[in-house]
GROMACS .gro file of C-alpha atoms in nm:
model
  207
    1UNK     CA    1  -1.533  -0.027   3.129
    2UNK     CA    2  -1.389  -0.333   3.290
    3UNK     CA    3  -1.608  -0.629   3.199
    4UNK     CA    4  -1.564  -0.991   3.294
    5UNK     CA    5  -1.256  -1.147   3.141
    6UNK     CA    6  -1.356  -1.352   2.840
    7UNK     CA    7  -1.056  -1.575   2.881
    8UNK     CA    8  -0.855  -1.762   2.621
    9UNK     CA    9  -1.011  -2.106   2.652
   10UNK     CA   10  -1.212  -2.143   2.331
   11UNK     CA   11  -1.380  -2.460   2.454
   12UNK     CA   12  -1.598  -2.293   2.717
   13UNK     CA   13  -1.805  -1.976   2.726
   14UNK     CA   14  -1.875  -1.844   3.077
   15UNK     CA   15  -2.252  -1.844   3.134
   16UNK     CA   16  -2.211  -1.570   3.395
   17UNK     CA   17  -2.116  -1.321   3.124
   18UNK     CA   18  -2.308  -0.994   3.126
   19UNK     CA   19  -2.496  -0.978   2.795
   20UNK     CA   20  -2.659  -0.663   2.663
   21UNK     CA   21  -2.940  -0.698   2.408
   22UNK     CA   22  -3.026  -0.385   2.208
   23UNK     CA   23  -3.347  -0.395   2.006
   24UNK     CA   24  -3.633  -0.149   1.966
   25UNK     CA   25  -3.880  -0.426   1.876
   26UNK     CA   26  -4.023  -0.611   2.181
   27UNK     CA   27  -4.096  -0.931   1.986
   28UNK     CA   28  -3.737  -0.961   1.862
   29UNK     CA   29  -3.601  -0.875   2.207
   30UNK     CA   30  -3.811  -1.158   2.347
   31UNK     CA   31  -3.667  -1.404   2.093
   32UNK     CA   32  -3.309  -1.304   2.180
   33UNK     CA   33  -3.376  -1.318   2.553
   34UNK     CA   34  -3.544  -1.658   2.529
   35UNK     CA   35  -3.254  -1.800   2.329
   36UNK     CA   36  -3.004  -1.672   2.585
   37UNK     CA   37  -3.205  -1.789   2.888
   38UNK     CA   38  -3.251  -2.136   2.742
   39UNK     CA   39  -2.876  -2.152   2.681
   40UNK     CA   40  -2.818  -2.086   3.053
   41UNK     CA   41  -2.728  -1.717   3.042
   42UNK     CA   42  -2.899  -1.537   3.330
   43UNK     CA   43  -2.717  -1.203   3.331
   44UNK     CA   44  -2.909  -1.047   3.041
   45UNK     CA   45  -2.998  -0.678   3.014
   46UNK     CA   46  -3.252  -0.557   2.755
   47UNK     CA   47  -3.234  -0.207   2.605
   48UNK     CA   48  -3.504  -0.074   2.373
   49UNK     CA   49  -3.357   0.262   2.270
   50UNK     CA   50  -3.057   0.317   2.043
   51UNK     CA   51  -3.019   0.685   2.130
   52UNK     CA   52  -2.728   0.768   2.358
   53UNK     CA   53  -2.605   0.416   2.303
   54UNK     CA   54  -2.244   0.463   2.405
   55UNK     CA   55  -2.345   0.611   2.742
   56UNK     CA   56  -2.587   0.324   2.800
   57UNK     CA   57  -2.321   0.066   2.721
   58UNK     CA   58  -2.071   0.229   2.955
   59UNK     CA   59  -2.330   0.239   3.233
   60UNK     CA   60  -2.423  -0.128   3.193
   61UNK     CA   61  -2.064  -0.243   3.123
   62UNK     CA   62  -2.155  -0.568   2.942
   63UNK     CA   63  -1.915  -0.841   2.836
   64UNK     CA   64  -2.099  -0.911   2.509
   65UNK     CA   65  -2.339  -0.700   2.303
   66UNK     CA   66  -2.616  -0.827   2.075
   67UNK     CA   67  -2.784  -0.574   1.846
   68UNK     CA   68  -3.090  -0.638   1.630
   69UNK     CA   69  -3.166  -0.358   1.382
   70UNK     CA   70  -3.426  -0.511   1.149
   71UNK     CA   71  -3.399  -0.277   0.844
   72UNK     CA   72  -3.152  -0.012   0.957
   73UNK     CA   73  -3.088   0.311   0.771
   74UNK     CA   74  -2.732   0.408   0.680
   75UNK     CA   75  -2.735   0.666   0.962
   76UNK     CA   76  -2.838   0.405   1.219
   77UNK     CA   77  -2.576   0.162   1.093
   78UNK     CA   78  -2.307   0.427   1.113
   79UNK     CA   79  -2.409   0.503   1.473
   80UNK     CA   80  -2.380   0.132   1.558
   81UNK     CA   81  -2.040   0.111   1.389
   82UNK     CA   82  -1.915   0.417   1.577
   83UNK     CA   83  -2.025   0.255   1.901
   84UNK     CA   84  -1.846  -0.070   1.818
   85UNK     CA   85  -1.524   0.120   1.748
   86UNK     CA   86  -1.538   0.282   2.091
   87UNK     CA   87  -1.656  -0.017   2.294
   88UNK     CA   88  -1.401  -0.298   2.286
   89UNK     CA   89  -1.643  -0.585   2.336
   90UNK     CA   90  -1.764  -0.880   2.126
   91UNK     CA   91  -2.058  -0.751   1.921
   92UNK     CA   92  -2.312  -0.955   1.724
   93UNK     CA   93  -2.531  -0.753   1.491
   94UNK     CA   94  -2.854  -0.892   1.341
   95UNK     CA   95  -3.008  -0.717   1.040
   96UNK     CA   96  -3.293  -0.825   0.811
   97UNK     CA   97  -3.138  -0.678   0.496
   98UNK     CA   98  -2.792  -0.562   0.408
   99UNK     CA   99  -2.543  -0.509   0.129
  100UNK     CA  100  -2.173  -0.563   0.070
  101UNK     CA  101  -2.071  -0.213   0.174
  102UNK     CA  102  -2.258  -0.242   0.506
  103UNK     CA  103  -2.092  -0.577   0.579
  104UNK     CA  104  -1.749  -0.435   0.500
  105UNK     CA  105  -1.819  -0.133   0.721
  106UNK     CA  106  -1.925  -0.365   1.004
  107UNK     CA  107  -1.601  -0.560   0.979
  108UNK     CA  108  -1.396  -0.240   0.971
  109UNK     CA  109  -1.581  -0.117   1.278
  110UNK     CA  110  -1.493  -0.430   1.473
  111UNK     CA  111  -1.830  -0.607   1.473
  112UNK     CA  112  -1.746  -0.971   1.550
  113UNK     CA  113  -2.052  -1.127   1.383
  114UNK     CA  114  -2.284  -0.965   1.129
  115UNK     CA  115  -2.590  -1.182   1.065
  116UNK     CA  116  -2.835  -1.109   0.784
  117UNK     CA  117  -3.190  -1.249   0.819
  118UNK     CA  118  -3.094  -1.504   1.081
  119UNK     CA  119  -3.283  -1.425   1.402
  120UNK     CA  120  -3.410  -1.753   1.543
  121UNK     CA  121  -3.416  -1.855   1.905
  122UNK     CA  122  -3.215  -2.172   1.850
  123UNK     CA  123  -2.942  -1.980   1.667
  124UNK     CA  124  -2.873  -1.731   1.947
  125UNK     CA  125  -2.635  -1.951   2.149
  126UNK     CA  126  -2.413  -2.068   1.857
  127UNK     CA  127  -2.398  -1.713   1.721
  128UNK     CA  128  -2.300  -1.583   2.065
  129UNK     CA  129  -2.025  -1.845   2.089
  130UNK     CA  130  -1.901  -1.755   1.742
  131UNK     CA  131  -1.902  -1.385   1.827
  132UNK     CA  132  -1.686  -1.436   2.135
  133UNK     CA  133  -1.446  -1.674   1.961
  134UNK     CA  134  -1.400  -1.434   1.669
  135UNK     CA  135  -1.340  -1.149   1.912
  136UNK     CA  136  -1.076  -1.352   2.093
  137UNK     CA  137  -0.906  -1.450   1.767
  138UNK     CA  138  -0.902  -1.091   1.643
  139UNK     CA  139  -0.757  -0.963   1.972
  140UNK     CA  140  -0.491  -1.234   1.968
  141UNK     CA  141  -0.387  -1.134   1.616
  142UNK     CA  142  -0.386  -0.767   1.713
  143UNK     CA  143  -0.169  -0.841   2.019
  144UNK     CA  144   0.074  -1.040   1.805
  145UNK     CA  145   0.096  -0.755   1.556
  146UNK     CA  146   0.157  -0.499   1.829
  147UNK     CA  147   0.421  -0.725   1.984
  148UNK     CA  148   0.595  -0.764   1.648
  149UNK     CA  149   0.589  -0.388   1.589
  150UNK     CA  150   0.728  -0.326   1.937
  151UNK     CA  151   1.004  -0.583   1.888
  152UNK     CA  152   1.100  -0.430   1.551
  153UNK     CA  153   1.110  -0.081   1.700
  154UNK     CA  154   1.327  -0.201   1.989
  155UNK     CA  155   1.558  -0.382   1.748
  156UNK     CA  156   1.612  -0.062   1.550
  157UNK     CA  157   1.688   0.132   1.870
  158UNK     CA  158   1.940  -0.132   1.980
  159UNK     CA  159   2.105  -0.129   1.636
  160UNK     CA  160   2.141   0.248   1.650
  161UNK     CA  161   2.286   0.235   2.002
  162UNK     CA  162   2.533  -0.032   1.891
  163UNK     CA  163   2.640   0.188   1.600
  164UNK     CA  164   2.700   0.480   1.836
  165UNK     CA  165   2.911   0.263   2.068
  166UNK     CA  166   3.108   0.117   1.780
  167UNK     CA  167   3.189   0.463   1.650
  168UNK     CA  168   3.263   0.633   1.982
  169UNK     CA  169   3.466   0.347   2.134
  170UNK     CA  170   3.604   0.202   1.811
  171UNK     CA  171   3.481  -0.146   1.901
  172UNK     CA  172   3.320  -0.431   1.712
  173UNK     CA  173   2.945  -0.488   1.684
  174UNK     CA  174   2.975  -0.790   1.911
  175UNK     CA  175   3.153  -0.587   2.178
  176UNK     CA  176   2.896  -0.309   2.152
  177UNK     CA  177   2.618  -0.563   2.198
  178UNK     CA  178   2.798  -0.707   2.502
  179UNK     CA  179   2.827  -0.362   2.657
  180UNK     CA  180   2.458  -0.296   2.611
  181UNK     CA  181   2.361  -0.634   2.749
  182UNK     CA  182   2.586  -0.591   3.053
  183UNK     CA  183   2.446  -0.245   3.122
  184UNK     CA  184   2.093  -0.380   3.096
  185UNK     CA  185   2.170  -0.658   3.343
  186UNK     CA  186   2.339  -0.419   3.587
  187UNK     CA  187   2.048  -0.174   3.572
  188UNK     CA  188   1.785  -0.449   3.568
  189UNK     CA  189   1.636  -0.305   3.250
  190UNK     CA  190   1.562  -0.426   2.900
  191UNK     CA  191   1.831  -0.370   2.642
  192UNK     CA  192   1.591  -0.152   2.449
  193UNK     CA  193   1.551   0.082   2.748
  194UNK     CA  194   1.928   0.111   2.794
  195UNK     CA  195   1.976   0.168   2.422
  196UNK     CA  196   1.709   0.438   2.420
  197UNK     CA  197   1.873   0.614   2.716
  198UNK     CA  198   2.208   0.601   2.541
  199UNK     CA  199   2.063   0.750   2.222
  200UNK     CA  200   1.883   1.024   2.419
  201UNK     CA  201   2.206   1.115   2.599
  202UNK     CA  202   2.396   1.123   2.270
  203UNK     CA  203   2.132   1.344   2.105
  204UNK     CA  204   2.138   1.579   2.405
  205UNK     CA  205   2.517   1.615   2.396
  206UNK     CA  206   2.512   1.648   2.019
  207UNK     CA  207   2.253   1.924   2.035
   0.00000   0.00000   0.00000
């Protein structure tokens, strides 16, 4: 799935986004479609069956997904949550009734907006905006976390490589750091890559 880039500008939602509406009830589908059309969204696909949902989503390749389940059973909810874990897209889920455990499961599954008893035509656009903005915010936080984890991992690798150089060459930590930095510059690589190569070579010789 590729999808249209949602972008990082929170002030504007692209009206050319491909929006998938999933609802078995024709009256509710009509409400969702009308709300989207009136808000200027023209690229709207309606799906009436929830069976084989993941395959349908991959075939349509939407940018945003809106699901209306009325009074879903636990099995149906779990199917929706499994789909949302697989499909990395903003998802708004409307239900008529719910409970705390279902809401928590929706959040864990990555549903961006979980709306209980709130299907009205005039609410579709603001809920869509909220869904996309929450999805962006969550992805930004996830990217920051991954970046921090990567930086910490690289720092540990560099520290270990420095320790190996200090021991093998009997040099200071500052000199070991300088050697690694110089090697990285000469090889046009990150220090972490050079440090990892050094550690791998050391482990190979040691073994």
